Coordinates of C-alpha atoms in Angstrom, one line a residue:
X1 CA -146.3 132.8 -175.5
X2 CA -143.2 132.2 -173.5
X3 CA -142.6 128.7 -173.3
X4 CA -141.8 127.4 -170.0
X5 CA -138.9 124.2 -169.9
X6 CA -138.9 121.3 -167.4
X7 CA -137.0 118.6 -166.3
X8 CA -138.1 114.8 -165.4
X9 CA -135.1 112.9 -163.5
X10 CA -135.4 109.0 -163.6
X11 CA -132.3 108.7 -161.3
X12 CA -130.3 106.3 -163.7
X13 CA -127.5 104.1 -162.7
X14 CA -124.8 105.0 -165.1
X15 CA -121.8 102.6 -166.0
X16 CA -119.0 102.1 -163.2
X17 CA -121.3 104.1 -161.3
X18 CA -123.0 103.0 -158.3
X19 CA -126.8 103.9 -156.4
X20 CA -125.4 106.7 -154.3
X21 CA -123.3 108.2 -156.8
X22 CA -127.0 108.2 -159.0
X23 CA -128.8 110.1 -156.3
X24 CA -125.3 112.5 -156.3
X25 CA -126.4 113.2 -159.6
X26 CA -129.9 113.7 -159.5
X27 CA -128.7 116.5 -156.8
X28 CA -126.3 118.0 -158.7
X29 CA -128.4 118.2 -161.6
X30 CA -131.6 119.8 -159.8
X31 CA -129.5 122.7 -158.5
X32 CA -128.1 123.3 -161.8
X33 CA -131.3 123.1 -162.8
X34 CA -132.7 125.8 -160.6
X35 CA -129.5 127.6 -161.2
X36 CA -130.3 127.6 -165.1
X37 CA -134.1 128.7 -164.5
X38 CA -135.9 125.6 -165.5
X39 CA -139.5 125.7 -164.2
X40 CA -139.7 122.6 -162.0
X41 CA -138.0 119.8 -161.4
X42 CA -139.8 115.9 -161.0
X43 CA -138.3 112.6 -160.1
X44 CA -140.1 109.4 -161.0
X45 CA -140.9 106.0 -159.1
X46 CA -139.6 102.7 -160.3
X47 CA -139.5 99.7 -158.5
X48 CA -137.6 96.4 -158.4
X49 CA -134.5 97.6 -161.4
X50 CA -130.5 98.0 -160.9
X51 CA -130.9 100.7 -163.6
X52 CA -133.1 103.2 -162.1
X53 CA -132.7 104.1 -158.6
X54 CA -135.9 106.0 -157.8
X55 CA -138.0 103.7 -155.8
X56 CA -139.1 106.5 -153.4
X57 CA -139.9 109.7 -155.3
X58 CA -141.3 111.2 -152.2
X59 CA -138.9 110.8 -150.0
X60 CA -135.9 112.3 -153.2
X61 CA -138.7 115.2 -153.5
X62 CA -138.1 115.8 -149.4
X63 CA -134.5 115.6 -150.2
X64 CA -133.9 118.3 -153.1
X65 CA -136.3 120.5 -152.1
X66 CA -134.2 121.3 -149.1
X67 CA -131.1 121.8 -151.3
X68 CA -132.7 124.1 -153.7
X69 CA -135.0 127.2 -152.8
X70 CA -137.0 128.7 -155.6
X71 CA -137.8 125.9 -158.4
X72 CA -140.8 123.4 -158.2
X73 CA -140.1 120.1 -156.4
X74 CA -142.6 117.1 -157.6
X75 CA -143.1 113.4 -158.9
X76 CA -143.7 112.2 -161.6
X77 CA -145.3 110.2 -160.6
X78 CA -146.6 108.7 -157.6
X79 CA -148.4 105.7 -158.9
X80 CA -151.4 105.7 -156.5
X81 CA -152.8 102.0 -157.0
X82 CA -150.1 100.9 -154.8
X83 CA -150.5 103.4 -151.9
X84 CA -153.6 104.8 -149.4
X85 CA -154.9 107.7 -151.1
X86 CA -155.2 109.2 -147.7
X87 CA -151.5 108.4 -146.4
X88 CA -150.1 109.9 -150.0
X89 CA -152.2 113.2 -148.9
X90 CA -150.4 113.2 -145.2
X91 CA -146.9 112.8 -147.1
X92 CA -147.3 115.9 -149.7
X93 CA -149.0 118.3 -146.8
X94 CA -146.1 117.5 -145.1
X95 CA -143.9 118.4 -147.9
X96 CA -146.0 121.4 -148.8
X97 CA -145.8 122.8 -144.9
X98 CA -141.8 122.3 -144.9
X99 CA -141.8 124.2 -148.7
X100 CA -144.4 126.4 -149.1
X101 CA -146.1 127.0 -153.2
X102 CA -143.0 124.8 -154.4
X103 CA -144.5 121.3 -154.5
X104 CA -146.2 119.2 -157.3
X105 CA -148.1 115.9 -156.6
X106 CA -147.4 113.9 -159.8
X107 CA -149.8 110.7 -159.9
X108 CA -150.4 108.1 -162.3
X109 CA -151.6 104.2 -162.4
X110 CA -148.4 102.2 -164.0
X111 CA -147.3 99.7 -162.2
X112 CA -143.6 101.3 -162.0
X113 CA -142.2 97.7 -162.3
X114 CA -142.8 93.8 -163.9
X115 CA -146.6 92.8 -162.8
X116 CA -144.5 91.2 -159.6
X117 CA -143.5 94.7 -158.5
X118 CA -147.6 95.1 -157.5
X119 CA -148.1 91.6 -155.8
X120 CA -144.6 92.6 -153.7
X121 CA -146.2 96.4 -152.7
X122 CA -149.6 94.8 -151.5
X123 CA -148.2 91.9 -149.7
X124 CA -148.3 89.4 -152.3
X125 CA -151.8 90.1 -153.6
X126 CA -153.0 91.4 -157.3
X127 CA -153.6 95.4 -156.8
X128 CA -156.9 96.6 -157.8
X129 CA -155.9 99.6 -160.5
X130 CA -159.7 99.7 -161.0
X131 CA -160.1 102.4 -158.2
X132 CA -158.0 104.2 -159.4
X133 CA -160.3 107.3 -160.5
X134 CA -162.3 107.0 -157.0
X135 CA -158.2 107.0 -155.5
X136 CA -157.1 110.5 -157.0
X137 CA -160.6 111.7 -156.1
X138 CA -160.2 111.0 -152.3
X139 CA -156.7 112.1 -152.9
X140 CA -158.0 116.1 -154.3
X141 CA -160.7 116.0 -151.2
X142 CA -157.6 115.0 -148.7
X143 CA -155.4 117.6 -150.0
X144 CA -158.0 119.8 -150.0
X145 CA -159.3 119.7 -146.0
X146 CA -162.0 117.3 -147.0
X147 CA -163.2 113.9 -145.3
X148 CA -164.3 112.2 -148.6
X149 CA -165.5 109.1 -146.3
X150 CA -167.2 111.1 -143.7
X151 CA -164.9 109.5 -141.0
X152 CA -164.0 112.7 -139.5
X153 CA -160.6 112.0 -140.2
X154 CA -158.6 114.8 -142.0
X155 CA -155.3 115.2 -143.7
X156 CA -152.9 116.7 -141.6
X157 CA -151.3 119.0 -141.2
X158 CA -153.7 121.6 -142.4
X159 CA -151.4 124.7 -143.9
X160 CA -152.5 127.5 -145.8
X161 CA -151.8 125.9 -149.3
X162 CA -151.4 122.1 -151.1
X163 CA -148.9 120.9 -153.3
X164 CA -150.1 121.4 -157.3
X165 CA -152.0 118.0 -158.1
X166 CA -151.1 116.4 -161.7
X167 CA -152.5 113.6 -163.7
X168 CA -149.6 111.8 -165.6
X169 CA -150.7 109.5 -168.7
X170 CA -149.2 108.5 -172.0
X171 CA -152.9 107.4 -172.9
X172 CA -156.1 109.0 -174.2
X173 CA -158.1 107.0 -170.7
X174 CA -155.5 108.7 -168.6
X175 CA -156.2 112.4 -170.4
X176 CA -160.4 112.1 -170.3
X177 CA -159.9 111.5 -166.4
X178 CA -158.1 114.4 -165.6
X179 CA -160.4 116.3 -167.8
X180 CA -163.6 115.2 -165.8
X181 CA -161.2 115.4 -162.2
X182 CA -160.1 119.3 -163.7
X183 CA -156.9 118.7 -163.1
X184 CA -153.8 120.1 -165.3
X185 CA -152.6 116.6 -167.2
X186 CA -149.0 115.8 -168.3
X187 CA -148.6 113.2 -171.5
X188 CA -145.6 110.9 -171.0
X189 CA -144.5 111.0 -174.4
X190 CA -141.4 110.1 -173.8
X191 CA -143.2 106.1 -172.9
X192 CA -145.2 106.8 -176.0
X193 CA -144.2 108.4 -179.1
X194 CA -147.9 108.1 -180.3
X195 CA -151.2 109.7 -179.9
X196 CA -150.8 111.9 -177.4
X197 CA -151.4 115.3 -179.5
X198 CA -155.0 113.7 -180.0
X199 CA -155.6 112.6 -176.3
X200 CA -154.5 116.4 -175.0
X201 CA -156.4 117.8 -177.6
X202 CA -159.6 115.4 -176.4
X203 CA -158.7 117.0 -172.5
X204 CA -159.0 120.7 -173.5
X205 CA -161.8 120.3 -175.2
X206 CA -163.9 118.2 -172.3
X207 CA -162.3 119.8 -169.5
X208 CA -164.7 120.5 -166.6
X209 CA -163.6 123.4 -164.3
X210 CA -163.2 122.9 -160.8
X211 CA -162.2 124.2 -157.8
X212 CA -158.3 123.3 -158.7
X213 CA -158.4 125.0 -162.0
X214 CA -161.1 126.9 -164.2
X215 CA -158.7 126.3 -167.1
X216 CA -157.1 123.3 -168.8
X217 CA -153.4 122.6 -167.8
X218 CA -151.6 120.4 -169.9
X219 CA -147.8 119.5 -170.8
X220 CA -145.1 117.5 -172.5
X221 CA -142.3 115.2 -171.1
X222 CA -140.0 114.1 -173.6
X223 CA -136.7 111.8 -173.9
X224 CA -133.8 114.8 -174.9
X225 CA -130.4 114.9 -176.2
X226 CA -128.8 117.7 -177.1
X227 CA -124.6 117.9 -178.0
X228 CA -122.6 120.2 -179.5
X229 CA -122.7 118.6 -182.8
X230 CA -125.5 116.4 -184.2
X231 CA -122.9 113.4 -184.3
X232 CA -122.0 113.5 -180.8
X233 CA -125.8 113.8 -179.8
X234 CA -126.4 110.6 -182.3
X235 CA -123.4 108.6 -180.6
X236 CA -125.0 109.3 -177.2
X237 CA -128.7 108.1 -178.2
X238 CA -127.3 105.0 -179.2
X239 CA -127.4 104.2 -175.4
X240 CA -130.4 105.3 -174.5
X241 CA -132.0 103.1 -178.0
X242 CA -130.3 100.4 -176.4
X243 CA -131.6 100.7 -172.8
X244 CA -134.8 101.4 -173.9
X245 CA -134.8 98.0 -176.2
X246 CA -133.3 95.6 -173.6
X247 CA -136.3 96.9 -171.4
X248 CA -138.9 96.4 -173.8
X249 CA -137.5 92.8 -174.8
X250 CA -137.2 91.8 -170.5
X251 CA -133.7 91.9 -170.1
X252 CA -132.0 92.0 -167.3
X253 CA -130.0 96.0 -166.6
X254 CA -127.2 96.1 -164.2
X255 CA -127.1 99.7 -165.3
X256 CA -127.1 102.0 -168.5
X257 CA -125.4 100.3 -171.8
X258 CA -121.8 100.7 -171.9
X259 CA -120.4 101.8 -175.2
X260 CA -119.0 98.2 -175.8
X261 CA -121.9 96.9 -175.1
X262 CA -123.8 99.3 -177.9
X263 CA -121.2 98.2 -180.2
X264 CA -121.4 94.3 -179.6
X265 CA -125.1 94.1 -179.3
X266 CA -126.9 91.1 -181.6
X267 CA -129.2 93.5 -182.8
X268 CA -131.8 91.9 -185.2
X269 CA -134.0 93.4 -187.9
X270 CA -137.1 93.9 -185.3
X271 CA -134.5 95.4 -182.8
X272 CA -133.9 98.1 -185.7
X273 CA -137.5 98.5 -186.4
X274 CA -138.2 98.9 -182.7
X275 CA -135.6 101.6 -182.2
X276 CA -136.9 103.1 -185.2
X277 CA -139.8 103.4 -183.8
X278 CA -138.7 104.3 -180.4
X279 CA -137.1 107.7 -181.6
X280 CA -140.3 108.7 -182.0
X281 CA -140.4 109.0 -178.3
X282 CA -137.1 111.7 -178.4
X283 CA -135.6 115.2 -179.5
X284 CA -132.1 114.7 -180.9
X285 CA -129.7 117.3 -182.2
X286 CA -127.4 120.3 -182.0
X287 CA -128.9 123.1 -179.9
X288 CA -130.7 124.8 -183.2
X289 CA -132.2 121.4 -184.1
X290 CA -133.5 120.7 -180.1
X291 CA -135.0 124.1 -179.7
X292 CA -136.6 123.7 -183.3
X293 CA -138.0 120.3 -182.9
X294 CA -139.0 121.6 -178.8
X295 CA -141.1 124.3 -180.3
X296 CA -142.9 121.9 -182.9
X297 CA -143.9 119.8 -180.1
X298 CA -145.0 122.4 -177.9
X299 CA -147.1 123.5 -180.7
X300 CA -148.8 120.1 -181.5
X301 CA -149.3 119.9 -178.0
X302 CA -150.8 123.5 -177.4
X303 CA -148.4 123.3 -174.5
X304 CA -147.1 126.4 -172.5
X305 CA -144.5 124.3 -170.9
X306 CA -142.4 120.8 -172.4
X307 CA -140.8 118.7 -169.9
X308 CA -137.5 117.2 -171.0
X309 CA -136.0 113.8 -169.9
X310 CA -132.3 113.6 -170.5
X311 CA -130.6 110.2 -169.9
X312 CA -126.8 109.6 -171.5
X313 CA -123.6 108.6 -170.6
X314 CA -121.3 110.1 -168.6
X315 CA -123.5 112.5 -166.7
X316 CA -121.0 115.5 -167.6
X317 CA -123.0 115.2 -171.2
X318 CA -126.6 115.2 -169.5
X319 CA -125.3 117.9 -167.4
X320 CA -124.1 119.7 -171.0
X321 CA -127.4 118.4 -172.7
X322 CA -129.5 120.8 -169.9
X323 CA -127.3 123.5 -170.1
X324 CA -127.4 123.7 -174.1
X325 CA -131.0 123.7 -174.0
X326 CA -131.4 126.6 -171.2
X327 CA -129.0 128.6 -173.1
X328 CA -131.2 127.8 -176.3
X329 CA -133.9 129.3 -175.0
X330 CA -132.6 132.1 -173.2
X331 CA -133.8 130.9 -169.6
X332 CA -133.7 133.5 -167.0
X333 CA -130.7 132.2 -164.6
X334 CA -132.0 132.4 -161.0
X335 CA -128.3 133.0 -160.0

C-alpha cells in the first residue's frame, strides 16, 4: 500500500509576524506543497483569535486553488452549524466549476471559537448543533442536484462533478455519522490524542455504502515536527506545547510563543502533565523517527493516507519540517 501524505494549514500568526504575512505563508507553503507531491492540501476555520488567521476557509480555498494546478484544494473544516447548508453547497459548486476534480468539502460541528464565537455568527442567538446530521444531509442532496425540501430550488451552478464531501471528527459520534451518511471520515487527532483508532475502526465496520462511496474512506491529521536532528525538532515543540496549553487554560494569544516566552513561562505541575499528555496528539523527530512513528499511525488507523499539521517557529523550519517528510517518503515531485 502506498501511503498517501497530506497537509492541514491552520494559517498561524507567527512572532513579529503579522495577518498578511500568515496568509503569505499559507501560499507559499501550498505550492511547495504541490511542488513536493503531497496529496491535498486543507485550511481550517477559526474564529474570533490573533493566533490563527483562518476565519474564512472558503474563501483561502478560492485563493490557492488558483495559484496551484494539480493538488487537492479543501477545508478542514467548514463547521456547518453556523452556516445554510444550502448556501455552503452554492459556494463549493462554485469552487468545483472554477477547478474541476480538485476540491474537498471538509465539514465538521466545533464551534471554531469560545461559545461567544456561535452567538456572534447567528446574530447573537445560541446555535442549534443539534441539526447538525439533518445539515450535512441536505448539504450531500445540494451538492448532488437534489431539492432535499422539495422547494424546487437547486444548487447552482450545476457542473458535471462536486467537490469530495468529508466528515471531520476527533470523536467516536462524529465517526458513526459519517458511517450511516457513507461518507469518507477524517479523525482530528491532532485535537485528540485519544480514541480515535477505536472510533475509525467502529466506521469501517458500520459503514453503509452510498451513492458517494461503496467503500469506507478514512484518514489521519496529526500535529508534525520534523528537524534535522531530534534536538532541534524538541526545541521547536516546545512552542507548539506552549500554544497549545495557553489555549487550553483561556489565555489570551497575540500570536505563536516566542522563545522567551517558552523559557519564562510559570509552568506548574498540571501544565507538565497536560503537555505530557498533549504530545500524545504529535509526531516528533529526525526524519527516520517521523516516517517510523507516520507509518505506526497509519497502521493503527488502517489509513491509506495521514494528514500532517506542522506549526513552528520561524516558518523557514515548517517549510524544512514538509520537505524532510516528502523526501522521507520518497514523494513523487510534481515539478
Amino acid at each position: 500500500m502506498t501511503l498517501k501524505l497530506s497537509i492541514l494549514d491552520q494559517t498561524p500568526v507567527l512572532n513579529g509576524t503579522n495577518v498578511n504575512e500568515a496568509f503569505e505563508h499559507t501560499t507559499l507553503l501550498a505550492k511547495e506543497a504541490e511542488r513536493l507531491g503531497y496529496h491535498r492540501f486543507w485550511v481550517s476555520e477559526h474564529h474570533s483569535t490573533r493566533s490563527l488567521a483562518g476565519s474564512a476557509p472558503e474563501i483561502l480555498v478560492a485563493h490557492l486553488a488558483a495559484h496551484t494546478s494539480e493538488m487537492r484544494i479543501g477545508t478542514g473544516g467548514i463547521m456547518l452549524p453556523h452556516y445554510s447548508a444550502y448556501k455552503v453547497a452554492e459556494m463549493f459548486r462554485v469552487l468545483e466549476a472554477l477547478h474541476p476534480g480538485r476540491i474537498d468539502l471538509g465539514i465538521g460541528r466545533a464551534p471554531g471559537g469560545m461559545p461567544n464565537v456561535g452567538r456572534a455568527l447567528h446574530d447573537g442567538n445560541h446555535r442549534d448543533a443539534s441539526r447538525y446530521p439533518e445539515q450535512v444531509q441536505a448539504l450531500i442532496a445540494y451538492l448532488r442536484g437534489q431539492d432535499p425540501y422539495e422547494m424546487n430550488v437547486y444548487a447552482t451552478p450545476l457542473s458535471e462533478t462536486m467537490p469530495e464531501i468529508w466528515l471531520l471528527g476527533s470523536s467516536g459520534s462524529s465517526a458513526m455519522l459519517a458511517s450511516q451518511m457513507g461518507t469518507p471520515f477524517m479523525f482530528a487527532h491532532f485535537i485528540n490524542g485519544n480514541g480515535g483508532q477505536q472510533a475509525t475502526k467502529a466506521y469501517r465496520q458500520q459503514f453503509q455504502p452510498s451513492q458517494l462511496n461503496q467503500e469506507p474512506k478514512a484518514t489521519v491529521s496529526v500535529f508534525t515536527i520534523c528537524a534535522e536532528t531530534e534536538q532541534e525538532a524538541e526545541e521547536l515543540a516546545k512552542g507548539l506545547d506552549l500554544a497549545i496549553l495557553k489555549g487550553e487554560k483561556g489565555e489570551e494569544r497575540s500570536g505563536f510563543p516566542t522563545l522567551d516566552e517558552v523559557k519564562s513561562y510559570p509552568y506548574t505541575f498540571f501544565d507538565e502533565a497536560r503537555i505530557k499528555e498533549n504530545r500524545k496528539r504529535m509526531i516528533i523527530g529526525n526524519q527516520e523517527q517521523v516516517k517510523e512513528q507516520i507509518l505506526q499511525l497509519s497502521e493503527e488507523y488502517e489509513a491509506n493516507e495521514v494528514m500532517v499539521n506542522t506549526i513552528s517557529d520561524p516558518f523557514e523550519t515548517r517549510v524544512k519540517s514538509y520537505q524532510l517528510i516528502a523526501e522521507a517518503f520518497d514523494l513523487q515531485k510534481r515539478f
